[in-house]
Amino acid sequence: MRRTKAFFARFFPELFAFALGAALTADRLLGIPGPESALLVGGLVAPALAAWTAGRAPKEGARAILGSAILRAYTTLFAAVVPLVVHAAFVPFCGPGEALLFFAYGPCVGLPLAALVGASARKVLERRGPAVAAALALTLGSIVLGVAEFWSTPGIAIFGEYAGFFPGTFYDIGVRFPESMHSYRLGSAFLAAALVLFLAASDRRARAVAFVLFLVFVAFRAEGERLGHRTSVARIDEALGGVLVGERCTLHYPREVPLPTARLHLDDCDGIVARLSSRMGLAAPPRVDVFYYRSAPEKRELMGAGQVDLAKPWRREAHLVLDRFPHPVLTHELTHVVGGELVPNLFGVPGRLGGLVPNPGLIEGFAVAHAWEERMDLEPHQAARALLELDRLPPAVDVTGLGFVRHPASAAYAAAGSFLRFVMERFGDAALSKVYAEGSIEALGVPLAELEATYRDFLRGVSLPEGAVALAATRFSRPSVFHAACPHETTSLRAKLAADLATSDFELAVETADAILAIDDTDLGVHVDHVRALAAAGRFDEAERAHAEMESRRFPGPILARSLGHLGDERWRRGESEMARAHYEAALALPDTDDAARNLEVRRYAIERGGEVESILRKLLLGEPDFPSDSVYVVHLTRALAEAGEPSLAAYLEARQLAMRDRNDAALALLSRVGDLPTQRLRREADRMRLRALYTTGRYEEARALARRLLADPAAAREAKGYLERLD
């Protein structure tokens, strides 16, 4: 027993690190070398290593002290990495170069620093107990400082001495190695040099040099904002350039956005905050800062998260990529902010330890339940009913707690939102606010099992539009980020695939799609892009075989419809109109979204009209190989279409171009000239455009009348309700 204790005491850092690495292998995302595992290894092992070094470091001899500290740092790192590398041999492991960067700039630097800190604490304090306490304080204090920075600034990404880089959210799978990490670790090098010299110092001169090196390190950290290691509202405002102050919101936006458009977004924010505050029973609406970024890369550079829109309720901030009015997720993010007023803890979110361990199910479900009028193919109750039909509906205990993250994000959001909306509709707004404030569904006073049974009975009575189950199978096809194969690498490859297709480099697009499918053959969208790239490259036999394979694997109807649509487009582009129409007809027979079906209907109509109308519409819808379409040429083509005998369709298409650029007065004038359009979906979309144009140009009574009429159309009703809320 004594030998066992001695063994554990002697090799505690390595044993702890190995146990951590082995535990991480229970999860596909965390259990391989990458940014997530580097973060956890550095952040969790560093305090243990520093404390052990402080407690057992040799008392005399500079070389012995340094040698022991550095050796134990790397044997500890090796012990943590071994399980991850072994696990990576049995699961998909991609992008090793990037993984090595995160480890090289994370725990490979952080653990030696922690060991040097522990050894320095022992040298200064001499006694084991105080030295261990100091080492723990210095390493854990660094983590506390990172959390404090996360709490006190708009940024979500954190740079740390021991863990390296934390992107702020594991959901932002597009995270790449930040270039600013180089300068951050240059500062760490000065700290390491200062500690080494301090440990080896035998006279005042050496200690003075060590102190100077430490001051250089402090200077690096003091200049962190300029070097991109942290951010501030001032830095973001300088980059964006525009600020507008409203009654309840302050809008931070790109300077090139026209002032009327910015005011429209600001007024919308003011109204949403007021409505949410009233619904949640707040005495007074909070004042909110909304930041609109030009793009996901700019957002990542300025505050840390690129592909994920998010809120910081405790700072009363929402950070989003700019979109057309009405912003599709503004209400969702503002719900997080306003809901934070209900939760009296440090982070303004339900969860344990004052929100430090948040409850993602309640947080996201609450937002979806309140942002009910956001335009989606299926409303959350319909999506949840479809998930029930597919036997994929997450249990209530998961969607109201930490189990939320175990499920695909899209399914978890829909299920949590539907369940909490059911609570709102059954028990009232105040009851849902109480659940959120107390951080538990138990606040209702109804056993969860009983509530879930009632909820599932309710879902069975929800009517589904035609093709809803197939749409749900498509929408919820991707796995949870924690179970996906190589999520960072495939995200990067998908971005490359989109660029290949956008630049018409179809042969390269085929190669990129093949690379993604070699990693994850279940990515339905990439299968569609693969067919598109093959067909656009003129490899029709291969494209048809790829589509046939999708059919044989029983891919969901919407996926097959989109594949057929691309086959039709490439046939039509080459003048094979009848073959293209056959593909479009087959696609229209399958379930798909309203937008996708509308686009197919216009293509089919063009072929049916033939002649000059078909030629013009083909150029409008597909473009021309050597001359990418621009807005000027599109307007020229719409005028030609009107002269060819399609004035209503031409006015609709030209109005669409104007509306996309927020020229709402001009768009409304054109829409007033739109007569009968060839399909019901086109007529519905024209009404949607008209409603938006009426609202944005201040013609509120006309907008109210049109919105009330659209309530009778199930496909437009939720959007109409959203405008009526704004108008009332």
XYZ file of C-alpha atoms in Angstrom:
728
model
C 0.000 0.000 0.000
C 2.842 2.368 0.895
C 4.515 1.681 -2.453
C 1.254 2.302 -4.278
C 0.801 5.623 -2.522
C 4.381 6.562 -3.291
C 3.887 5.651 -6.947
C 0.739 7.758 -7.215
C 2.406 10.644 -5.431
C 5.455 10.491 -7.667
C 3.593 10.209 -10.952
C 0.419 12.127 -10.081
C 0.631 14.641 -12.995
C 1.094 11.890 -15.590
C -1.635 9.705 -14.090
C -4.061 12.617 -13.886
C -3.280 13.660 -17.474
C -3.658 10.102 -18.762
C -7.002 9.709 -16.966
C -8.212 12.980 -18.479
C -7.118 11.978 -21.986
C -8.813 8.591 -21.599
C -12.021 10.229 -20.350
C -12.087 12.577 -23.347
C -12.090 9.601 -25.735
C -15.688 8.911 -24.703
C -16.623 11.731 -27.101
C -15.713 11.881 -30.787
C -15.086 15.639 -30.864
C -13.165 15.892 -27.593
C -11.371 12.554 -27.875
C -8.920 13.376 -30.674
C -6.138 15.972 -30.957
C -7.759 19.293 -31.823
C -8.705 22.714 -30.442
C -11.190 21.303 -27.926
C -8.907 18.645 -26.446
C -5.942 21.058 -26.425
C -8.047 23.517 -24.447
C -9.144 20.928 -21.884
C -5.714 19.347 -21.477
C -4.033 22.717 -20.994
C -6.708 24.206 -18.763
C -7.271 21.205 -16.476
C -3.792 19.699 -16.235
C -1.847 22.942 -15.701
C -3.068 23.619 -12.120
C -2.377 20.015 -11.074
C 1.097 20.092 -12.623
C 1.969 23.473 -11.084
C 0.843 22.324 -7.640
C 2.777 19.051 -7.915
C 5.917 20.860 -9.061
C 5.642 23.330 -6.194
C 5.227 20.477 -3.751
C 7.998 18.212 -4.982
C 10.529 20.403 -6.783
C 14.169 19.918 -5.704
C 15.149 22.557 -3.156
C 18.630 23.227 -4.448
C 20.402 23.363 -7.785
C 19.180 25.461 -10.695
C 19.718 22.732 -13.266
C 17.861 20.186 -11.169
C 14.945 22.567 -10.647
C 14.679 23.458 -14.345
C 15.258 19.917 -15.544
C 12.612 18.498 -13.238
C 10.041 21.148 -14.194
C 10.483 20.829 -17.960
C 10.758 17.035 -17.935
C 7.591 16.576 -15.913
C 5.732 19.047 -18.128
C 6.418 17.024 -21.257
C 5.958 13.583 -19.703
C 2.609 14.860 -18.428
C 1.686 16.190 -21.859
C 2.710 12.884 -23.425
C 0.498 10.992 -20.971
C -2.506 13.142 -21.921
C -1.923 12.887 -25.666
C -1.392 9.110 -25.892
C -5.087 8.170 -25.390
C -6.129 10.861 -27.874
C -3.730 9.628 -30.560
C -4.732 5.998 -30.026
C -8.408 6.958 -30.226
C -7.732 8.954 -33.410
C -6.563 5.738 -35.075
C -10.050 4.265 -34.722
C -12.261 7.253 -35.575
C -12.140 9.792 -38.424
C -9.256 12.177 -37.731
C -8.642 14.990 -40.177
C -6.553 18.110 -40.367
C -3.651 16.895 -38.169
C -1.652 19.995 -39.072
C -4.238 22.295 -37.507
C -4.582 19.985 -34.494
C -0.818 20.119 -33.996
C -0.931 23.922 -34.094
C -3.527 24.076 -31.319
C -1.464 21.686 -29.198
C 1.847 23.344 -30.057
C 0.555 26.786 -29.055
C -1.648 25.445 -26.253
C -0.514 22.811 -23.738
C 2.940 22.375 -25.340
C 3.663 25.898 -24.096
C 1.159 26.074 -21.257
C 2.264 22.999 -19.308
C 5.970 23.948 -19.166
C 4.866 27.424 -18.062
C 2.756 25.865 -15.312
C 5.685 23.732 -14.159
C 7.984 26.775 -14.129
C 5.393 28.716 -12.126
C 5.234 25.879 -9.592
C 9.013 25.669 -9.311
C 9.277 29.456 -8.936
C 6.661 29.430 -6.190
C 8.680 26.803 -4.320
C 11.888 28.814 -4.695
C 10.293 32.015 -3.399
C 8.222 30.558 -0.554
C 10.436 27.544 0.262
C 7.761 25.794 2.335
C 5.654 23.214 0.504
C 2.175 24.277 1.673
C 2.398 27.969 0.788
C 4.193 27.122 -2.471
C 1.438 24.724 -3.546
C -1.225 27.284 -2.634
C 0.583 29.982 -4.612
C 1.009 27.716 -7.653
C -2.693 26.865 -7.623
C -3.608 30.521 -7.193
C -1.443 31.580 -10.135
C -2.685 28.876 -12.532
C -6.333 28.909 -11.496
C -6.126 32.687 -11.328
C -5.226 32.773 -15.007
C -8.388 30.811 -15.767
C -10.403 33.167 -13.549
C -8.935 36.136 -15.432
C -10.007 34.535 -18.712
C -13.554 34.086 -17.419
C -13.502 37.677 -16.154
C -12.460 38.892 -19.607
C -15.235 36.798 -21.171
C -17.680 38.389 -18.735
C -16.497 41.990 -18.969
C -15.891 42.455 -22.723
C -17.915 41.826 -25.895
C -15.489 39.068 -26.872
C -16.251 35.394 -26.599
C -12.848 33.930 -27.531
C -10.257 33.751 -24.754
C -6.469 33.546 -24.916
C -4.874 31.879 -21.892
C -1.350 31.172 -20.693
C -1.956 27.479 -20.054
C -4.842 26.380 -22.287
C -3.912 28.498 -25.296
C -7.019 29.489 -27.235
C -10.692 28.990 -26.374
C -13.054 29.918 -29.258
C -15.870 30.646 -26.811
C -18.310 28.044 -28.092
C -17.899 24.495 -29.346
C -20.813 25.085 -31.744
C -18.682 27.398 -33.905
C -17.113 24.493 -35.778
C -15.682 26.842 -38.389
C -13.006 27.915 -35.899
C -9.515 28.155 -37.363
C -6.156 28.707 -35.733
C -5.970 32.463 -34.974
C -2.991 34.314 -36.427
C -2.889 36.517 -33.328
C -1.842 33.427 -31.357
C 1.704 33.937 -32.670
C 2.090 37.299 -30.942
C 0.343 35.978 -27.843
C 2.854 33.160 -27.496
C 5.711 35.572 -28.167
C 4.633 37.249 -24.949
C 4.547 33.825 -23.272
C 8.137 33.255 -24.416
C 9.242 36.337 -22.467
C 7.418 35.021 -19.398
C 9.083 31.616 -19.760
C 12.498 33.249 -20.206
C 11.907 35.375 -17.113
C 10.978 32.317 -15.033
C 13.924 30.265 -16.300
C 16.361 33.080 -15.554
C 14.791 33.633 -12.143
C 15.147 29.947 -11.257
C 18.735 29.881 -12.474
C 19.676 33.289 -11.046
C 22.530 33.403 -8.589
C 23.026 37.174 -8.359
C 21.127 40.446 -8.512
C 22.046 41.144 -12.122
C 20.407 37.929 -13.348
C 17.324 38.627 -11.257
C 17.166 42.151 -12.696
C 17.270 40.782 -16.240
C 14.526 38.317 -15.305
C 12.449 41.217 -14.005
C 12.955 43.171 -17.252
C 11.844 40.126 -19.260
C 8.783 39.879 -17.044
C 7.984 43.545 -17.735
C 8.175 42.850 -21.485
C 5.655 40.049 -20.948
C 3.394 42.468 -19.045
C 3.704 44.963 -21.920
C 2.564 42.301 -24.390
C -0.513 41.589 -22.293
C -1.217 45.306 -21.824
C -1.245 45.706 -25.623
C -3.575 42.723 -26.017
C -6.383 44.669 -27.672
C -4.114 46.144 -30.338
C -2.553 42.730 -30.952
C -5.942 41.030 -31.311
C -5.823 39.075 -28.038
C -8.958 40.742 -26.665
C -11.603 43.169 -27.832
C -13.775 46.061 -26.667
C -16.823 48.023 -27.764
C -14.512 50.825 -28.909
C -12.521 48.463 -31.129
C -15.690 47.023 -32.672
C -17.192 50.476 -33.226
C -14.011 51.658 -34.922
C -14.197 48.727 -37.349
C -17.934 48.956 -38.015
C -18.180 52.734 -38.096
C -21.891 53.295 -37.456
C -23.797 53.808 -34.196
C -27.468 54.726 -33.792
C -29.196 55.232 -30.447
C -32.881 54.406 -30.123
C -35.423 54.300 -27.322
C -34.353 50.878 -26.025
C -31.575 49.760 -28.376
C -28.218 51.026 -29.540
C -27.338 49.709 -32.987
C -23.684 49.225 -33.953
C -23.568 48.669 -37.714
C -21.333 48.940 -40.810
C -20.910 52.562 -41.880
C -21.882 51.802 -45.490
C -25.413 50.709 -44.543
C -27.845 53.459 -45.649
C -29.204 55.454 -42.721
C -32.889 54.640 -43.476
C -32.054 50.909 -43.454
C -30.162 51.247 -40.174
C -33.082 53.139 -38.620
C -35.436 50.396 -39.766
C -33.356 47.790 -37.929
C -33.092 50.044 -34.869
C -36.843 50.648 -34.691
C -37.447 46.920 -35.061
C -35.090 46.227 -32.168
C -36.870 48.812 -30.003
C -40.219 47.180 -30.722
C -39.017 43.620 -30.126
C -37.450 44.527 -26.770
C -40.669 46.231 -25.665
C -42.856 43.275 -26.686
C -40.589 40.687 -25.089
C -40.349 42.703 -21.870
C -44.126 42.949 -21.655
C -44.588 39.235 -22.347
C -42.033 38.298 -19.687
C -43.630 40.604 -17.115
C -40.675 42.954 -16.677
C -41.297 46.270 -14.958
C -39.179 48.108 -17.528
C -37.455 47.048 -20.760
C -33.657 46.778 -20.564
C -31.381 48.854 -22.741
C -29.733 46.606 -25.353
C -26.697 46.910 -27.640
C -27.014 45.106 -30.978
C -23.899 44.608 -33.104
C -24.322 43.880 -36.837
C -21.152 42.636 -38.571
C -20.495 42.635 -42.307
C -19.577 38.947 -42.464
C -18.823 35.899 -40.354
C -15.025 36.359 -40.777
C -15.243 39.970 -39.570
C -17.364 38.874 -36.625
C -14.822 36.184 -35.725
C -11.972 38.697 -35.918
C -13.709 41.324 -33.791
C -15.392 39.227 -31.094
C -14.429 35.580 -31.565
C -17.465 33.708 -32.907
C -17.913 33.610 -36.679
C -20.640 31.239 -37.797
C -22.715 31.459 -34.620
C -24.919 34.461 -33.808
C -25.094 34.924 -30.067
C -26.069 37.090 -27.118
C -24.328 38.050 -23.881
C -27.323 38.607 -21.587
C -25.250 39.877 -18.653
C -23.867 42.625 -20.903
C -27.235 43.130 -22.629
C -25.590 42.561 -26.018
C -26.499 40.660 -29.181
C -23.917 39.942 -31.896
C -25.155 39.024 -35.388
C -24.086 39.055 -39.017
C -26.054 41.721 -40.895
C -29.027 40.444 -42.883
C -32.001 41.908 -44.722
C -34.880 43.370 -42.742
C -36.460 41.824 -40.794
C -33.350 40.094 -39.473
C -34.204 36.373 -39.308
C -32.752 35.702 -35.842
C -32.886 39.097 -34.108
C -35.909 38.169 -31.986
C -34.212 34.923 -30.941
C -31.050 36.682 -29.759
C -32.951 39.513 -28.090
C -34.961 36.910 -26.175
C -31.695 35.747 -24.617
C -30.890 39.325 -23.619
C -34.314 40.285 -22.260
C -34.691 36.882 -20.604
C -31.475 37.581 -18.735
C -33.389 40.159 -16.683
C -35.377 37.285 -15.168
C -32.314 35.418 -13.924
C -30.520 37.059 -10.985
C -27.083 35.549 -11.477
C -23.708 36.572 -12.852
C -24.393 35.512 -16.460
C -28.136 36.102 -16.780
C -28.839 32.531 -17.888
C -30.424 29.571 -16.094
C -27.899 27.038 -14.878
C -25.736 25.907 -12.004
C -23.049 27.842 -10.166
C -24.582 31.197 -11.023
C -24.853 30.370 -14.715
C -21.238 29.234 -14.992
C -22.634 25.812 -15.980
C -25.553 26.937 -18.179
C -28.704 24.980 -18.997
C -28.628 25.033 -22.834
C -32.025 23.358 -23.211
C -33.878 26.055 -21.286
C -31.771 28.862 -22.777
C -32.365 27.942 -26.425
C -35.869 26.525 -25.990
C -36.988 29.745 -24.290
C -35.660 31.796 -27.224
C -37.321 29.605 -29.868
C -40.608 29.659 -27.939
C -40.635 33.477 -27.945
C -39.319 33.922 -31.519
C -42.220 31.874 -32.887
C -42.970 34.045 -35.905
C -39.530 33.672 -37.489
C -39.897 32.331 -41.022
C -39.023 28.643 -41.293
C -40.179 25.783 -43.499
C -41.779 24.103 -40.484
C -42.820 25.805 -37.273
C -41.333 24.145 -34.170
C -44.537 22.254 -33.261
C -44.658 20.826 -36.794
C -40.947 20.021 -36.686
C -41.373 18.280 -33.317
C -44.345 16.299 -34.637
C -42.254 15.227 -37.636
C -39.406 14.227 -35.308
C -41.921 12.160 -33.353
C -42.955 10.439 -36.589
C -39.286 9.781 -37.384
C -38.711 8.478 -33.833
C -36.024 11.152 -33.343
C -37.753 13.462 -30.855
C -35.352 14.077 -27.945
C -36.804 13.327 -24.495
C -38.020 16.254 -22.409
C -35.345 15.667 -19.775
C -32.707 16.346 -22.460
C -34.297 19.392 -24.078
C -34.727 21.070 -20.697
C -31.192 20.397 -19.484
C -27.580 19.654 -20.337
C -28.627 16.655 -22.456
C -29.566 19.222 -25.120
C -25.997 19.145 -26.477
C -26.096 15.377 -27.128
C -28.567 15.844 -29.987
C -28.188 17.432 -33.432
C -28.454 21.183 -32.903
C -31.324 21.722 -35.348
C -33.428 18.949 -33.789
C -32.608 20.029 -30.237
C -33.549 23.664 -30.936
C -36.864 22.707 -32.541
C -37.772 20.181 -29.840
C -36.828 22.468 -26.943
C -38.660 25.403 -28.513
C -41.771 23.356 -29.181
C -41.826 21.917 -25.653
C -41.425 25.302 -23.952
C -43.926 26.917 -26.328
C -46.346 24.181 -25.277
C -45.656 25.147 -21.654
C -46.310 28.801 -22.531
C -49.553 28.012 -24.327
C -50.759 25.619 -21.619
C -49.693 27.483 -18.462
C -49.198 31.079 -19.641
C -46.347 33.521 -20.217
C -45.739 34.036 -16.498
C -45.302 30.303 -15.906
C -42.642 30.038 -18.608
C -40.859 33.083 -17.199
C -40.888 31.400 -13.777
C -39.352 28.231 -15.245
C -36.606 30.319 -16.832
C -35.982 32.394 -13.711
C -35.707 29.322 -11.462
C -33.730 27.343 -14.041
C -35.887 24.235 -13.835
C -39.038 22.859 -15.419
C -39.944 21.685 -11.909
C -41.029 25.270 -11.194
C -44.338 24.348 -12.873
C -45.135 21.926 -10.062
C -46.011 19.186 -12.566
C -43.965 15.952 -12.780
C -41.856 15.992 -15.945
C -43.031 12.518 -17.016
C -46.665 13.618 -16.801
C -45.931 16.862 -18.642
C -44.056 15.031 -21.399
C -46.885 12.526 -21.889
C -49.383 15.390 -22.254
C -47.027 17.170 -24.645
C -46.620 14.115 -26.872
C -50.405 13.671 -26.973
C -50.627 17.312 -28.051
C -48.040 16.773 -30.799
C -50.000 13.862 -32.240
C -52.811 16.324 -32.876
C -50.592 18.822 -34.736
C -51.403 18.769 -38.438
C -48.491 18.452 -40.827
C -48.316 19.992 -44.291
C -47.649 17.661 -47.181
C -44.055 16.463 -47.245
C -43.300 17.701 -43.710
C -41.732 14.442 -42.548
C -39.398 14.393 -45.554
C -38.479 18.036 -44.937
C -37.730 17.205 -41.308
C -35.589 14.221 -42.315
C -33.537 16.606 -44.463
C -33.339 19.451 -41.967
C -32.343 17.214 -39.069
C -29.938 14.951 -40.945
C -26.682 16.304 -39.509
C -25.423 14.785 -36.240
C -24.504 16.701 -33.109
C -21.173 18.501 -33.346
C -19.969 16.177 -30.578
C -20.654 13.124 -32.744
C -19.815 14.451 -36.215
C -16.836 13.183 -38.201
C -14.072 15.796 -38.403
C -16.415 18.789 -37.974
C -13.684 21.433 -38.309
C -12.151 19.921 -41.437
C -15.490 19.297 -43.156
C -16.627 22.842 -42.362
C -13.481 24.187 -44.009
C -13.984 21.908 -47.004
C -17.632 22.965 -47.345
C -16.516 26.589 -47.510
C -14.016 25.616 -50.194
C -16.718 23.709 -52.079
C -18.974 26.770 -52.019
C -16.115 28.877 -53.397
C -15.378 26.305 -56.114
C -19.002 26.357 -57.236
C -19.253 30.156 -57.032
C -16.227 30.530 -59.315
C -17.505 27.835 -61.714
C -14.445 25.664 -61.095
C -16.535 22.525 -61.349
C -13.753 19.976 -61.748
C -12.188 21.256 -58.550
C -15.633 21.240 -56.927
C -15.957 17.531 -57.767
C -12.627 16.862 -56.044
C -13.642 18.874 -52.984
C -17.006 17.127 -52.733
C -15.264 13.759 -53.041
C -12.920 14.762 -50.205
C -15.840 15.651 -47.929
C -17.761 12.479 -48.735
C -14.656 10.398 -48.055
C -14.788 11.780 -44.505
C -18.558 11.894 -44.017
C -20.666 10.030 -46.536
C -23.853 11.018 -44.677
C -23.656 14.720 -45.600
C -26.781 15.016 -47.749
C -26.119 18.550 -48.945
C -22.677 17.636 -50.256
C -24.174 14.731 -52.199
C -26.400 17.293 -53.934
C -23.448 19.587 -54.665
C -21.519 16.576 -55.980
C -24.254 15.904 -58.535
C -24.344 19.597 -59.440
C -20.579 19.789 -59.954
C -20.486 16.630 -62.076
C -23.341 17.843 -64.265
C -21.896 21.351 -64.610
C -18.565 19.816 -65.641
C -20.398 17.980 -68.434
C -19.985 14.566 -66.776
C -23.674 13.706 -67.062
C -23.304 9.934 -66.905
C -21.470 10.208 -63.600
C -23.973 12.774 -62.328
C -26.910 10.516 -63.196
C -25.200 7.561 -61.492
C -24.559 9.653 -58.387
C -28.223 10.667 -58.323
C -29.325 7.064 -58.836
C -27.177 6.033 -55.869
C -28.924 8.680 -53.753
C -32.271 7.214 -54.792
C -31.130 3.679 -53.989
C -30.066 4.834 -50.516
C -33.533 6.333 -50.016
C -32.359 9.875 -49.400
C -35.156 12.251 -48.280
C -37.389 13.681 -50.994
C -36.145 17.290 -50.712
C -32.549 16.136 -51.259
C -33.526 14.162 -54.345
C -35.578 17.119 -55.602
C -32.596 19.462 -55.350
C -30.362 16.966 -57.109
C -32.901 16.647 -59.927
C -33.131 20.426 -60.096
C -29.385 20.719 -60.711
C -29.511 18.012 -63.370
C -32.336 19.930 -65.015
C -30.423 23.217 -64.852
C -27.380 21.813 -66.633
C -29.519 20.156 -69.326
C -31.411 23.400 -69.826
C -28.191 25.422 -69.933
C -27.117 23.238 -72.878
C -30.426 23.739 -74.692
C -31.880 20.300 -73.853
C -35.223 21.769 -72.805
C -37.379 18.641 -72.832
C -34.904 16.652 -70.783
C -34.630 19.584 -68.373
C -38.407 19.785 -68.053
C -38.561 16.072 -67.240
C -36.097 16.621 -64.405
C -38.055 19.630 -63.127
C -41.329 17.708 -63.242
C -39.781 14.843 -61.296
C -38.390 17.288 -58.729
C -41.742 19.054 -58.307
C -43.382 15.711 -57.574
C -41.180 15.413 -54.480
C -41.591 17.369 -51.227
C -39.404 20.446 -50.792
C -39.465 23.944 -49.359
C -41.776 26.594 -50.776
C -38.825 28.619 -52.083
C -37.199 25.660 -53.844
C -40.466 24.571 -55.437
C -41.202 28.133 -56.603
C -37.858 28.330 -58.404
C -38.544 25.023 -60.151
C -41.999 26.202 -61.192
C -40.542 29.290 -62.884
C -38.079 27.113 -64.803
C -40.798 24.764 -65.935
C -42.991 27.696 -66.958
C -40.152 29.172 -69.018
C -39.745 25.922 -70.956
C -43.489 25.692 -71.507
C -43.545 29.220 -72.942
C -40.572 28.517 -75.195
C -39.092 30.919 -77.707
C -37.801 34.304 -76.595
C -39.409 34.069 -73.144
C -37.571 30.818 -72.442
C -34.278 32.264 -73.674
C -34.561 35.367 -71.490
C -35.638 33.452 -68.393
C -32.813 30.948 -68.852
C -30.308 33.815 -68.823
C -32.046 35.363 -65.809
C -32.229 32.185 -63.753
C -29.028 30.388 -64.748
C -26.772 33.186 -65.921
C -24.316 32.881 -68.790
C -21.006 30.988 -68.582
C -18.713 33.789 -69.714
C -20.580 36.761 -68.229
C -21.668 36.505 -64.579
C -25.011 38.255 -64.099
C -25.056 41.630 -62.376
C -27.990 43.768 -61.319
C -27.762 46.065 -64.353
C -27.912 43.158 -66.797
C -30.702 41.520 -64.817
C -32.813 44.683 -65.105
C -32.057 44.766 -68.854
C -33.314 41.185 -69.142
C -36.485 41.902 -67.159
C -37.293 44.775 -69.524
C -36.753 42.421 -72.462
C -39.027 39.878 -70.770
C -41.800 42.458 -70.491
C -41.467 43.285 -74.179
C -41.626 39.558 -74.974
C -45.108 39.328 -73.450
C -44.524 38.683 -69.738
C -45.024 42.105 -68.090
C -46.233 40.781 -64.710
C -43.438 38.255 -64.299
C -40.918 40.873 -65.455
C -42.199 43.424 -62.921
C -42.040 40.798 -60.164
C -38.436 39.835 -60.997
C -37.282 43.455 -61.258
C -39.023 44.302 -57.978
C -37.205 41.389 -56.392
C -33.854 42.856 -57.438
C -34.800 46.218 -55.955
C -36.102 44.702 -52.714
C -32.851 42.772 -52.249
C -31.090 46.149 -52.238
C -33.636 47.822 -49.919
C -35.004 50.048 -52.695
C -38.425 49.507 -51.218
C -40.310 52.481 -52.727
C -39.235 51.487 -56.237
C -39.979 47.823 -55.525
C -43.465 48.706 -54.298
C -44.163 50.748 -57.437
C -43.239 47.763 -59.609
C -45.244 45.335 -57.476
C -48.315 47.501 -58.040
C -47.949 46.646 -61.747
C -47.811 42.906 -61.120
C -50.951 41.246 -62.394
C -51.648 37.539 -62.432
C -48.549 35.376 -62.043
C -48.236 31.834 -63.416
C -48.232 29.935 -60.088
C -49.702 30.214 -56.600
C -46.243 30.164 -55.032
C -45.172 33.141 -57.140
C -48.322 35.026 -56.132
C -47.631 34.260 -52.464
C -44.046 35.468 -52.750
C -45.201 38.666 -54.461
C -47.535 39.272 -51.518
C -44.680 38.693 -49.062
C -42.534 41.190 -50.945
C -45.427 43.648 -51.044
C -45.982 43.286 -47.286
C -42.335 43.967 -46.541
C -42.258 46.949 -48.899
C -45.429 48.443 -47.405
C -44.075 48.120 -43.882
C -40.601 49.466 -44.655
C -42.015 52.491 -46.489
C -44.342 53.373 -43.607
C -47.646 52.429 -45.260
C -48.829 50.720 -42.123
C -52.574 50.536 -42.735
C -52.069 48.883 -46.119
C -49.511 46.548 -44.555
C -51.953 45.638 -41.771
C -54.713 44.854 -44.259
C -52.428 42.667 -46.384
C -51.039 40.849 -43.327
C -54.559 40.040 -42.144
C -55.380 38.634 -45.571
C -52.241 36.478 -45.537
C -53.290 34.911 -42.225
C -55.583 32.682 -44.287
C -52.591 31.187 -46.125
C -50.854 28.601 -43.867
C -47.573 29.057 -45.757
C -47.516 32.809 -45.044
C -49.463 33.035 -41.777
C -46.555 33.052 -39.298
C -44.717 35.748 -41.230
C -47.928 37.782 -41.393
C -48.351 37.431 -37.612
C -44.848 38.770 -37.148
C -45.691 41.931 -39.076
C -48.992 42.329 -37.225
C -47.071 42.175 -33.942
C -44.844 44.971 -35.206
C -47.864 46.998 -36.294
C -49.974 46.583 -33.138
